[in-house]
Amino acid sequence: MVLLIIVAILLTPVAAAAVFLRLQDAGTLRDDTRTRGHDAVWLGHAWVDGRKSDADIAQLGILLAGTGIKDLYVHTGPLDNDGTLSPELYPQARWFLEAVHRTLPGIRVQAWLGDVLTPEFDGLNTDDPRTRDHVVTTSSQVLDLGFDGIHFDFEPVRSGSGGYTIILDQVRTITSARHAVLSVSAPVIDPLPGLHSLGVALFDHGKWWSQAYFAEVARRVDQIAVMSYDTAMPTRALYGGYVAQQTSLALQVTPPGTDLLMGLPAFWAENPAHHGAAETVAAALRGVRLGLGRTARDRAAFGVALYVDFAATQQDWADYRQDWA
């Protein structure tokens, strides 16, 4: 009997969370919750290292035609741990930029730069002033190639990190002077208040940001793209509810002048953090549209971002076009 009581106590919060997320996924989608023309897609490194051709550019144009995609985040890094970037990693960057600007007018190309971070990994230390200076210099060098912006994906950035926001402030000075875009990939917001602190205390892992820190970062950039996947949700309904909640939480604190993009899982994985049958583009879009409709359906500076081009299937693209674009 005692064992049953203990099990019931442990399962009650889980059951309550499941009910909450299932309710978040309930409701009717509004017709006015569709693309605003501020969407994006993450592109793999092959576009700048010599593996792509003019024929691939033509196919990319066909893929993007009739969608709301405005920005391409093309993987140009990774950065070295000291914040520098070897030109040997992007020998065809100028070719790609010229080809896109020539054949796909209106599409912006941002250099996707990132690295793993200390203290969780042997990586880049955002608290080191010299490393931050290298990141700033690298950003300037990349913009010299003709990129329309910088897209940072540093992981994991712990909620409250001061070194990270200093980097954003420093690089924003450069991008603003060049009329370029500064954007970032961001983790999800605490599903429950204070969960980011619990994650660090129990697992030494900064998976979530507080809503207040998310707002701090969003104020410093032109675009913020939420990595709303790898949620461990076991079903489509729970995942859709999770994304709906995240969309609302992010909308509540993102400034009107900052583009908020919700990430779509255009890839397959099966592990404890990601269940491929649950985390689909269609389920994510349902959650995005529900959250947008409930919170800020008239917001113009809003979109979705597909991760990632080399893993996306025809079904992923079809769902994006049908349900959003």
mmCIF file of C-alpha atoms in Angstrom:
data_model
loop_
_atom_site.group_PDB
_atom_site.id
_atom_site.type_symbol
_atom_site.label_atom_id
_atom_site.label_comp_id
_atom_site.label_asym_id
_atom_site.label_seq_id
_atom_site.Cartn_x
_atom_site.Cartn_y
_atom_site.Cartn_z
ATOM 1 C CA MET A 1 0.000 0.000 0.000
ATOM 2 C CA VAL A 2 2.786 2.411 0.896
ATOM 3 C CA LEU A 3 4.506 1.631 -2.399
ATOM 4 C CA LEU A 4 1.351 2.409 -4.322
ATOM 5 C CA ILE A 5 1.018 5.739 -2.544
ATOM 6 C CA ILE A 6 4.626 6.649 -3.385
ATOM 7 C CA VAL A 7 4.109 5.713 -7.038
ATOM 8 C CA ALA A 8 0.924 7.782 -7.166
ATOM 9 C CA ILE A 9 2.720 10.806 -5.684
ATOM 10 C CA LEU A 10 5.499 10.525 -8.241
ATOM 11 C CA LEU A 11 3.155 10.075 -11.197
ATOM 12 C CA THR A 12 0.726 12.855 -10.324
ATOM 13 C CA PRO A 13 2.909 15.758 -11.598
ATOM 14 C CA VAL A 14 3.678 13.806 -14.776
ATOM 15 C CA ALA A 15 0.005 13.143 -15.390
ATOM 16 C CA ALA A 16 -0.865 16.783 -14.718
ATOM 17 C CA ALA A 17 1.789 17.944 -17.189
ATOM 18 C CA ALA A 18 0.506 15.526 -19.825
ATOM 19 C CA VAL A 19 -3.066 16.776 -19.395
ATOM 20 C CA PHE A 20 -1.898 20.390 -19.624
ATOM 21 C CA LEU A 21 0.042 19.793 -22.848
ATOM 22 C CA ARG A 22 -2.788 17.783 -24.351
ATOM 23 C CA LEU A 23 -5.110 20.722 -23.706
ATOM 24 C CA GLN A 24 -2.567 23.080 -25.277
ATOM 25 C CA ASP A 25 -2.812 21.002 -28.453
ATOM 26 C CA ALA A 26 -6.623 21.208 -28.494
ATOM 27 C CA GLY A 27 -8.529 23.775 -30.479
ATOM 28 C CA THR A 28 -9.306 24.934 -34.003
ATOM 29 C CA LEU A 29 -6.623 26.433 -36.216
ATOM 30 C CA ARG A 30 -7.299 29.948 -37.445
ATOM 31 C CA ASP A 31 -7.005 30.707 -41.154
ATOM 32 C CA ASP A 32 -4.975 33.850 -40.407
ATOM 33 C CA THR A 33 -2.181 31.920 -38.673
ATOM 34 C CA ARG A 34 0.025 31.307 -41.692
ATOM 35 C CA THR A 35 3.289 32.598 -43.099
ATOM 36 C CA ARG A 36 4.158 36.277 -42.873
ATOM 37 C CA GLY A 37 7.088 35.898 -45.275
ATOM 38 C CA HIS A 38 9.657 35.802 -42.455
ATOM 39 C CA ASP A 39 10.554 32.095 -42.580
ATOM 40 C CA ALA A 40 14.019 30.529 -42.720
ATOM 41 C CA VAL A 41 15.833 27.248 -43.278
ATOM 42 C CA TRP A 42 19.111 25.977 -41.877
ATOM 43 C CA LEU A 43 21.444 24.767 -44.669
ATOM 44 C CA GLY A 44 24.312 22.314 -44.264
ATOM 45 C CA HIS A 45 28.004 22.943 -44.788
ATOM 46 C CA ALA A 46 28.027 21.424 -48.277
ATOM 47 C CA TRP A 47 26.852 24.730 -49.751
ATOM 48 C CA VAL A 48 30.134 26.501 -48.946
ATOM 49 C CA ASP A 49 32.775 23.741 -49.038
ATOM 50 C CA GLY A 50 32.657 22.845 -52.733
ATOM 51 C CA ARG A 51 30.174 19.966 -52.818
ATOM 52 C CA LYS A 52 27.387 21.960 -54.509
ATOM 53 C CA SER A 53 26.985 23.210 -58.096
ATOM 54 C CA ASP A 54 24.883 25.622 -60.151
ATOM 55 C CA ALA A 55 22.399 22.803 -60.649
ATOM 56 C CA ASP A 56 21.946 22.588 -56.894
ATOM 57 C CA ILE A 57 21.270 26.322 -56.744
ATOM 58 C CA ALA A 58 18.565 25.889 -59.370
ATOM 59 C CA GLN A 59 16.982 23.083 -57.341
ATOM 60 C CA LEU A 60 17.153 25.226 -54.227
ATOM 61 C CA GLY A 61 15.270 27.938 -56.083
ATOM 62 C CA ILE A 62 12.542 25.465 -57.035
ATOM 63 C CA LEU A 63 12.323 24.273 -53.429
ATOM 64 C CA LEU A 64 11.900 27.788 -52.060
ATOM 65 C CA ALA A 65 9.535 29.091 -54.740
ATOM 66 C CA GLY A 66 6.117 30.025 -53.402
ATOM 67 C CA THR A 67 7.139 29.723 -49.753
ATOM 68 C CA GLY A 68 7.606 32.337 -47.060
ATOM 69 C CA ILE A 69 11.333 31.661 -46.704
ATOM 70 C CA LYS A 70 13.384 34.836 -46.613
ATOM 71 C CA ASP A 71 16.570 33.746 -44.795
ATOM 72 C CA LEU A 72 19.084 30.958 -45.344
ATOM 73 C CA TYR A 73 21.289 30.062 -42.367
ATOM 74 C CA VAL A 74 24.200 28.336 -44.109
ATOM 75 C CA HIS A 75 26.660 26.471 -41.898
ATOM 76 C CA THR A 76 29.980 28.302 -42.295
ATOM 77 C CA GLY A 77 31.711 27.254 -39.061
ATOM 78 C CA PRO A 78 32.230 25.691 -36.659
ATOM 79 C CA LEU A 79 34.356 28.218 -34.851
ATOM 80 C CA ASP A 80 37.539 27.112 -33.193
ATOM 81 C CA ASN A 81 37.358 27.161 -29.417
ATOM 82 C CA ASP A 82 39.219 30.485 -29.348
ATOM 83 C CA GLY A 83 36.570 32.150 -31.532
ATOM 84 C CA THR A 84 38.555 32.143 -34.780
ATOM 85 C CA LEU A 85 37.455 30.566 -38.061
ATOM 86 C CA SER A 86 39.677 28.984 -40.704
ATOM 87 C CA PRO A 87 38.991 30.156 -44.297
ATOM 88 C CA GLU A 88 39.653 26.565 -45.360
ATOM 89 C CA LEU A 89 36.190 25.690 -44.044
ATOM 90 C CA TYR A 90 34.320 27.844 -46.565
ATOM 91 C CA PRO A 91 36.241 27.915 -49.895
ATOM 92 C CA GLN A 92 33.054 28.318 -51.970
ATOM 93 C CA ALA A 93 31.275 30.877 -49.804
ATOM 94 C CA ARG A 94 31.629 33.712 -52.322
ATOM 95 C CA TRP A 95 30.360 31.464 -55.124
ATOM 96 C CA PHE A 96 27.297 30.508 -53.084
ATOM 97 C CA LEU A 97 26.535 34.090 -52.089
ATOM 98 C CA GLU A 98 26.863 35.391 -55.636
ATOM 99 C CA ALA A 99 24.738 32.539 -57.004
ATOM 100 C CA VAL A 100 21.934 33.100 -54.482
ATOM 101 C CA HIS A 101 21.924 36.860 -54.887
ATOM 102 C CA ARG A 102 21.902 36.490 -58.662
ATOM 103 C CA THR A 103 19.253 33.803 -59.039
ATOM 104 C CA LEU A 104 17.114 34.128 -55.898
ATOM 105 C CA PRO A 105 16.360 37.833 -55.448
ATOM 106 C CA GLY A 106 15.000 38.813 -52.067
ATOM 107 C CA ILE A 107 16.630 35.873 -50.267
ATOM 108 C CA ARG A 108 19.160 36.746 -47.558
ATOM 109 C CA VAL A 109 22.089 34.502 -46.674
ATOM 110 C CA GLN A 110 23.391 34.464 -43.123
ATOM 111 C CA ALA A 111 26.587 32.784 -41.964
ATOM 112 C CA TRP A 112 25.681 30.123 -39.411
ATOM 113 C CA LEU A 113 28.499 30.139 -36.850
ATOM 114 C CA GLY A 114 28.729 28.273 -33.583
ATOM 115 C CA ASP A 115 30.552 25.984 -31.199
ATOM 116 C CA VAL A 116 29.959 23.989 -28.041
ATOM 117 C CA LEU A 117 30.531 25.943 -24.853
ATOM 118 C CA THR A 118 32.259 25.595 -21.526
ATOM 119 C CA PRO A 119 31.683 24.556 -18.780
ATOM 120 C CA GLU A 120 29.763 21.567 -20.139
ATOM 121 C CA PHE A 121 32.198 20.858 -22.978
ATOM 122 C CA ASP A 122 35.783 21.503 -23.943
ATOM 123 C CA GLY A 123 34.685 24.382 -26.124
ATOM 124 C CA LEU A 124 34.405 28.121 -26.485
ATOM 125 C CA ASN A 125 34.353 30.232 -23.320
ATOM 126 C CA THR A 126 32.063 33.255 -23.718
ATOM 127 C CA ASP A 127 33.361 34.696 -20.433
ATOM 128 C CA ASP A 128 36.873 35.097 -21.859
ATOM 129 C CA PRO A 129 37.330 38.652 -23.258
ATOM 130 C CA ARG A 130 39.965 37.558 -25.758
ATOM 131 C CA THR A 131 37.709 34.827 -27.122
ATOM 132 C CA ARG A 132 34.869 37.327 -27.439
ATOM 133 C CA ASP A 133 37.152 39.657 -29.385
ATOM 134 C CA HIS A 134 38.000 36.806 -31.753
ATOM 135 C CA VAL A 135 34.310 36.121 -32.339
ATOM 136 C CA VAL A 136 33.777 39.779 -33.196
ATOM 137 C CA THR A 137 36.728 39.784 -35.607
ATOM 138 C CA THR A 138 35.521 36.565 -37.210
ATOM 139 C CA SER A 139 32.050 38.043 -37.671
ATOM 140 C CA SER A 140 33.531 41.041 -39.453
ATOM 141 C CA GLN A 141 35.631 38.816 -41.712
ATOM 142 C CA VAL A 142 32.606 36.727 -42.660
ATOM 143 C CA LEU A 143 30.560 39.806 -43.494
ATOM 144 C CA ASP A 144 33.410 40.932 -45.762
ATOM 145 C CA LEU A 145 32.628 37.898 -47.935
ATOM 146 C CA GLY A 146 29.201 39.301 -48.707
ATOM 147 C CA PHE A 147 26.955 37.538 -46.192
ATOM 148 C CA ASP A 148 23.761 39.393 -45.351
ATOM 149 C CA GLY A 149 24.028 38.552 -41.675
ATOM 150 C CA ILE A 150 25.422 36.454 -38.846
ATOM 151 C CA HIS A 151 23.527 33.572 -37.260
ATOM 152 C CA PHE A 152 24.962 32.296 -33.963
ATOM 153 C CA ASP A 153 24.282 28.821 -32.631
ATOM 154 C CA PHE A 154 26.283 28.399 -29.429
ATOM 155 C CA GLU A 155 25.253 25.437 -27.270
ATOM 156 C CA PRO A 156 24.524 25.177 -24.482
ATOM 157 C CA VAL A 157 24.210 28.807 -23.426
ATOM 158 C CA ARG A 158 23.126 28.761 -19.798
ATOM 159 C CA SER A 159 20.300 31.021 -18.765
ATOM 160 C CA GLY A 160 21.682 34.285 -17.432
ATOM 161 C CA SER A 161 25.039 34.071 -19.227
ATOM 162 C CA GLY A 162 26.587 37.532 -19.272
ATOM 163 C CA GLY A 163 29.418 36.625 -21.623
ATOM 164 C CA TYR A 164 26.958 35.589 -24.317
ATOM 165 C CA THR A 165 25.004 38.839 -24.203
ATOM 166 C CA ILE A 166 28.265 40.810 -24.343
ATOM 167 C CA ILE A 167 29.151 38.996 -27.583
ATOM 168 C CA LEU A 168 25.752 39.867 -29.014
ATOM 169 C CA ASP A 169 26.144 43.538 -28.072
ATOM 170 C CA GLN A 170 29.604 43.686 -29.646
ATOM 171 C CA VAL A 171 28.613 41.955 -32.878
ATOM 172 C CA ARG A 172 25.379 43.951 -33.135
ATOM 173 C CA THR A 173 27.503 47.085 -33.411
ATOM 174 C CA ILE A 174 29.166 45.627 -36.508
ATOM 175 C CA THR A 175 26.033 44.252 -38.145
ATOM 176 C CA SER A 176 24.108 47.475 -37.572
ATOM 177 C CA ALA A 177 26.880 49.553 -39.146
ATOM 178 C CA ARG A 178 26.811 47.293 -42.222
ATOM 179 C CA HIS A 179 23.007 47.057 -42.383
ATOM 180 C CA ALA A 180 23.352 43.321 -41.847
ATOM 181 C CA VAL A 181 21.229 40.952 -39.770
ATOM 182 C CA LEU A 182 22.143 39.421 -36.420
ATOM 183 C CA SER A 183 20.213 36.298 -35.489
ATOM 184 C CA VAL A 184 20.565 33.487 -32.971
ATOM 185 C CA SER A 185 19.347 29.982 -32.289
ATOM 186 C CA ALA A 186 17.790 29.821 -28.836
ATOM 187 C CA PRO A 187 16.802 26.939 -26.551
ATOM 188 C CA VAL A 188 13.254 26.587 -25.341
ATOM 189 C CA ILE A 189 11.900 28.604 -22.434
ATOM 190 C CA ASP A 190 11.259 27.051 -19.011
ATOM 191 C CA PRO A 191 8.048 25.010 -19.384
ATOM 192 C CA LEU A 192 7.757 25.522 -15.628
ATOM 193 C CA PRO A 193 9.229 28.594 -13.886
ATOM 194 C CA GLY A 194 12.751 27.988 -12.619
ATOM 195 C CA LEU A 195 13.253 24.724 -14.488
ATOM 196 C CA HIS A 196 16.547 25.971 -15.961
ATOM 197 C CA SER A 197 18.020 26.153 -12.448
ATOM 198 C CA LEU A 198 16.858 22.638 -11.650
ATOM 199 C CA GLY A 199 18.401 21.311 -14.872
ATOM 200 C CA VAL A 200 21.793 22.772 -14.001
ATOM 201 C CA ALA A 201 21.604 21.590 -10.389
ATOM 202 C CA LEU A 202 20.574 18.010 -11.180
ATOM 203 C CA PHE A 203 22.203 17.353 -14.541
ATOM 204 C CA ASP A 204 24.778 20.155 -14.938
ATOM 205 C CA HIS A 205 23.083 20.958 -18.243
ATOM 206 C CA GLY A 206 21.613 24.254 -19.393
ATOM 207 C CA LYS A 207 18.742 23.030 -21.567
ATOM 208 C CA TRP A 208 16.228 25.807 -20.875
ATOM 209 C CA TRP A 209 16.251 29.592 -20.581
ATOM 210 C CA SER A 210 14.152 31.633 -18.222
ATOM 211 C CA GLN A 211 11.584 33.763 -19.995
ATOM 212 C CA ALA A 212 13.345 36.880 -18.681
ATOM 213 C CA TYR A 213 16.701 35.841 -20.161
ATOM 214 C CA PHE A 214 15.027 34.953 -23.459
ATOM 215 C CA ALA A 215 13.703 38.520 -23.516
ATOM 216 C CA GLU A 216 17.193 39.899 -22.823
ATOM 217 C CA VAL A 217 18.612 38.043 -25.792
ATOM 218 C CA ALA A 218 15.676 38.881 -28.071
ATOM 219 C CA ARG A 219 16.213 42.601 -27.426
ATOM 220 C CA ARG A 220 19.784 42.330 -28.676
ATOM 221 C CA VAL A 221 19.171 40.686 -32.056
ATOM 222 C CA ASP A 222 17.160 41.098 -35.243
ATOM 223 C CA GLN A 223 15.948 37.492 -35.263
ATOM 224 C CA ILE A 224 15.648 34.764 -32.670
ATOM 225 C CA ALA A 225 14.924 31.195 -33.771
ATOM 226 C CA VAL A 226 13.681 28.817 -31.076
ATOM 227 C CA MET A 227 15.020 25.262 -31.292
ATOM 228 C CA SER A 228 11.604 23.850 -30.452
ATOM 229 C CA TYR A 229 12.533 20.209 -30.852
ATOM 230 C CA ASP A 230 14.396 17.488 -28.905
ATOM 231 C CA THR A 231 11.672 17.788 -26.274
ATOM 232 C CA ALA A 232 11.377 14.096 -25.260
ATOM 233 C CA MET A 233 7.622 14.261 -25.908
ATOM 234 C CA PRO A 234 6.368 10.740 -26.735
ATOM 235 C CA THR A 235 3.305 11.595 -28.872
ATOM 236 C CA ARG A 236 2.364 14.129 -31.533
ATOM 237 C CA ALA A 237 -0.366 15.626 -29.375
ATOM 238 C CA LEU A 238 1.971 16.226 -26.438
ATOM 239 C CA TYR A 239 4.661 17.607 -28.722
ATOM 240 C CA GLY A 240 2.167 19.906 -30.429
ATOM 241 C CA GLY A 241 1.016 21.134 -27.044
ATOM 242 C CA TYR A 242 4.608 21.717 -25.978
ATOM 243 C CA VAL A 243 5.280 23.812 -29.102
ATOM 244 C CA ALA A 244 2.037 25.741 -28.613
ATOM 245 C CA GLN A 245 3.117 26.652 -25.078
ATOM 246 C CA GLN A 246 6.623 27.597 -26.223
ATOM 247 C CA THR A 247 5.230 29.783 -29.000
ATOM 248 C CA SER A 248 3.063 31.668 -26.525
ATOM 249 C CA LEU A 249 5.875 32.074 -23.993
ATOM 250 C CA ALA A 250 8.242 33.423 -26.658
ATOM 251 C CA LEU A 251 5.636 35.751 -28.167
ATOM 252 C CA GLN A 252 4.933 37.273 -24.767
ATOM 253 C CA VAL A 253 8.462 38.669 -24.407
ATOM 254 C CA THR A 254 9.910 39.106 -27.919
ATOM 255 C CA PRO A 255 10.005 42.799 -28.895
ATOM 256 C CA PRO A 256 7.788 43.762 -31.858
ATOM 257 C CA GLY A 257 10.858 44.717 -33.896
ATOM 258 C CA THR A 258 12.556 41.338 -33.506
ATOM 259 C CA ASP A 259 11.615 38.455 -35.795
ATOM 260 C CA LEU A 260 10.560 35.430 -33.753
ATOM 261 C CA LEU A 261 10.944 32.119 -35.578
ATOM 262 C CA MET A 262 9.839 28.752 -34.226
ATOM 263 C CA GLY A 263 11.989 25.808 -35.289
ATOM 264 C CA LEU A 264 10.486 22.876 -37.197
ATOM 265 C CA PRO A 265 12.068 19.397 -36.857
ATOM 266 C CA ALA A 266 12.705 18.515 -40.508
ATOM 267 C CA PHE A 267 14.868 15.555 -39.519
ATOM 268 C CA TRP A 268 14.450 12.094 -38.049
ATOM 269 C CA ALA A 269 15.965 10.861 -34.813
ATOM 270 C CA GLU A 270 15.023 8.258 -32.249
ATOM 271 C CA ASN A 271 16.538 8.674 -28.797
ATOM 272 C CA PRO A 272 15.385 9.646 -25.294
ATOM 273 C CA ALA A 273 15.311 13.342 -26.222
ATOM 274 C CA HIS A 274 13.644 13.026 -29.618
ATOM 275 C CA HIS A 275 10.942 10.645 -30.804
ATOM 276 C CA GLY A 276 10.750 10.859 -34.578
ATOM 277 C CA ALA A 277 7.135 9.756 -34.877
ATOM 278 C CA ALA A 278 6.072 12.465 -32.410
ATOM 279 C CA GLU A 279 8.280 15.391 -33.389
ATOM 280 C CA THR A 280 7.150 16.095 -36.943
ATOM 281 C CA VAL A 281 6.866 19.241 -39.027
ATOM 282 C CA ALA A 282 3.093 18.843 -39.113
ATOM 283 C CA ALA A 283 2.799 18.497 -35.328
ATOM 284 C CA ALA A 284 5.112 21.462 -34.753
ATOM 285 C CA LEU A 285 3.140 23.652 -37.173
ATOM 286 C CA ARG A 286 -0.100 22.806 -35.425
ATOM 287 C CA GLY A 287 1.446 23.920 -32.143
ATOM 288 C CA VAL A 288 2.892 27.076 -33.705
ATOM 289 C CA ARG A 289 -0.443 28.068 -35.205
ATOM 290 C CA LEU A 290 -2.335 27.405 -31.982
ATOM 291 C CA GLY A 291 0.142 29.439 -29.928
ATOM 292 C CA LEU A 292 0.180 32.276 -32.454
ATOM 293 C CA GLY A 293 -3.616 32.364 -32.668
ATOM 294 C CA ARG A 294 -4.002 32.530 -28.898
ATOM 295 C CA THR A 295 -1.274 35.055 -28.194
ATOM 296 C CA ALA A 296 -0.488 37.436 -31.082
ATOM 297 C CA ARG A 297 -2.167 36.419 -34.321
ATOM 298 C CA ASP A 298 -1.673 39.884 -35.854
ATOM 299 C CA ARG A 299 2.081 39.928 -35.265
ATOM 300 C CA ALA A 300 3.988 40.503 -38.512
ATOM 301 C CA ALA A 301 7.529 39.761 -37.256
ATOM 302 C CA PHE A 302 6.967 36.031 -36.925
ATOM 303 C CA GLY A 303 7.873 32.897 -38.846
ATOM 304 C CA VAL A 304 9.133 29.342 -38.745
ATOM 305 C CA ALA A 305 12.549 27.840 -39.502
ATOM 306 C CA LEU A 306 13.126 24.350 -40.882
ATOM 307 C CA TYR A 307 15.996 22.300 -39.498
ATOM 308 C CA VAL A 308 17.712 21.083 -41.657
ATOM 309 C CA ASP A 309 17.868 20.986 -45.487
ATOM 310 C CA PHE A 310 19.946 17.822 -45.922
ATOM 311 C CA ALA A 311 17.647 15.781 -43.658
ATOM 312 C CA ALA A 312 14.286 17.220 -44.708
ATOM 313 C CA THR A 313 12.012 14.850 -46.625
ATOM 314 C CA GLN A 314 9.494 15.597 -49.353
ATOM 315 C CA GLN A 315 6.800 15.085 -46.722
ATOM 316 C CA ASP A 316 8.409 17.701 -44.470
ATOM 317 C CA TRP A 317 8.343 20.251 -47.282
ATOM 318 C CA ALA A 318 4.811 19.270 -48.289
ATOM 319 C CA ASP A 319 3.569 19.740 -44.723
ATOM 320 C CA TYR A 320 5.291 23.125 -44.483
ATOM 321 C CA ARG A 321 3.693 24.287 -47.725
ATOM 322 C CA GLN A 322 0.226 22.935 -46.941
ATOM 323 C CA ASP A 323 -0.032 23.871 -43.271
ATOM 324 C CA TRP A 324 1.895 27.152 -43.231
ATOM 325 C CA ALA A 325 3.105 28.570 -46.539
#
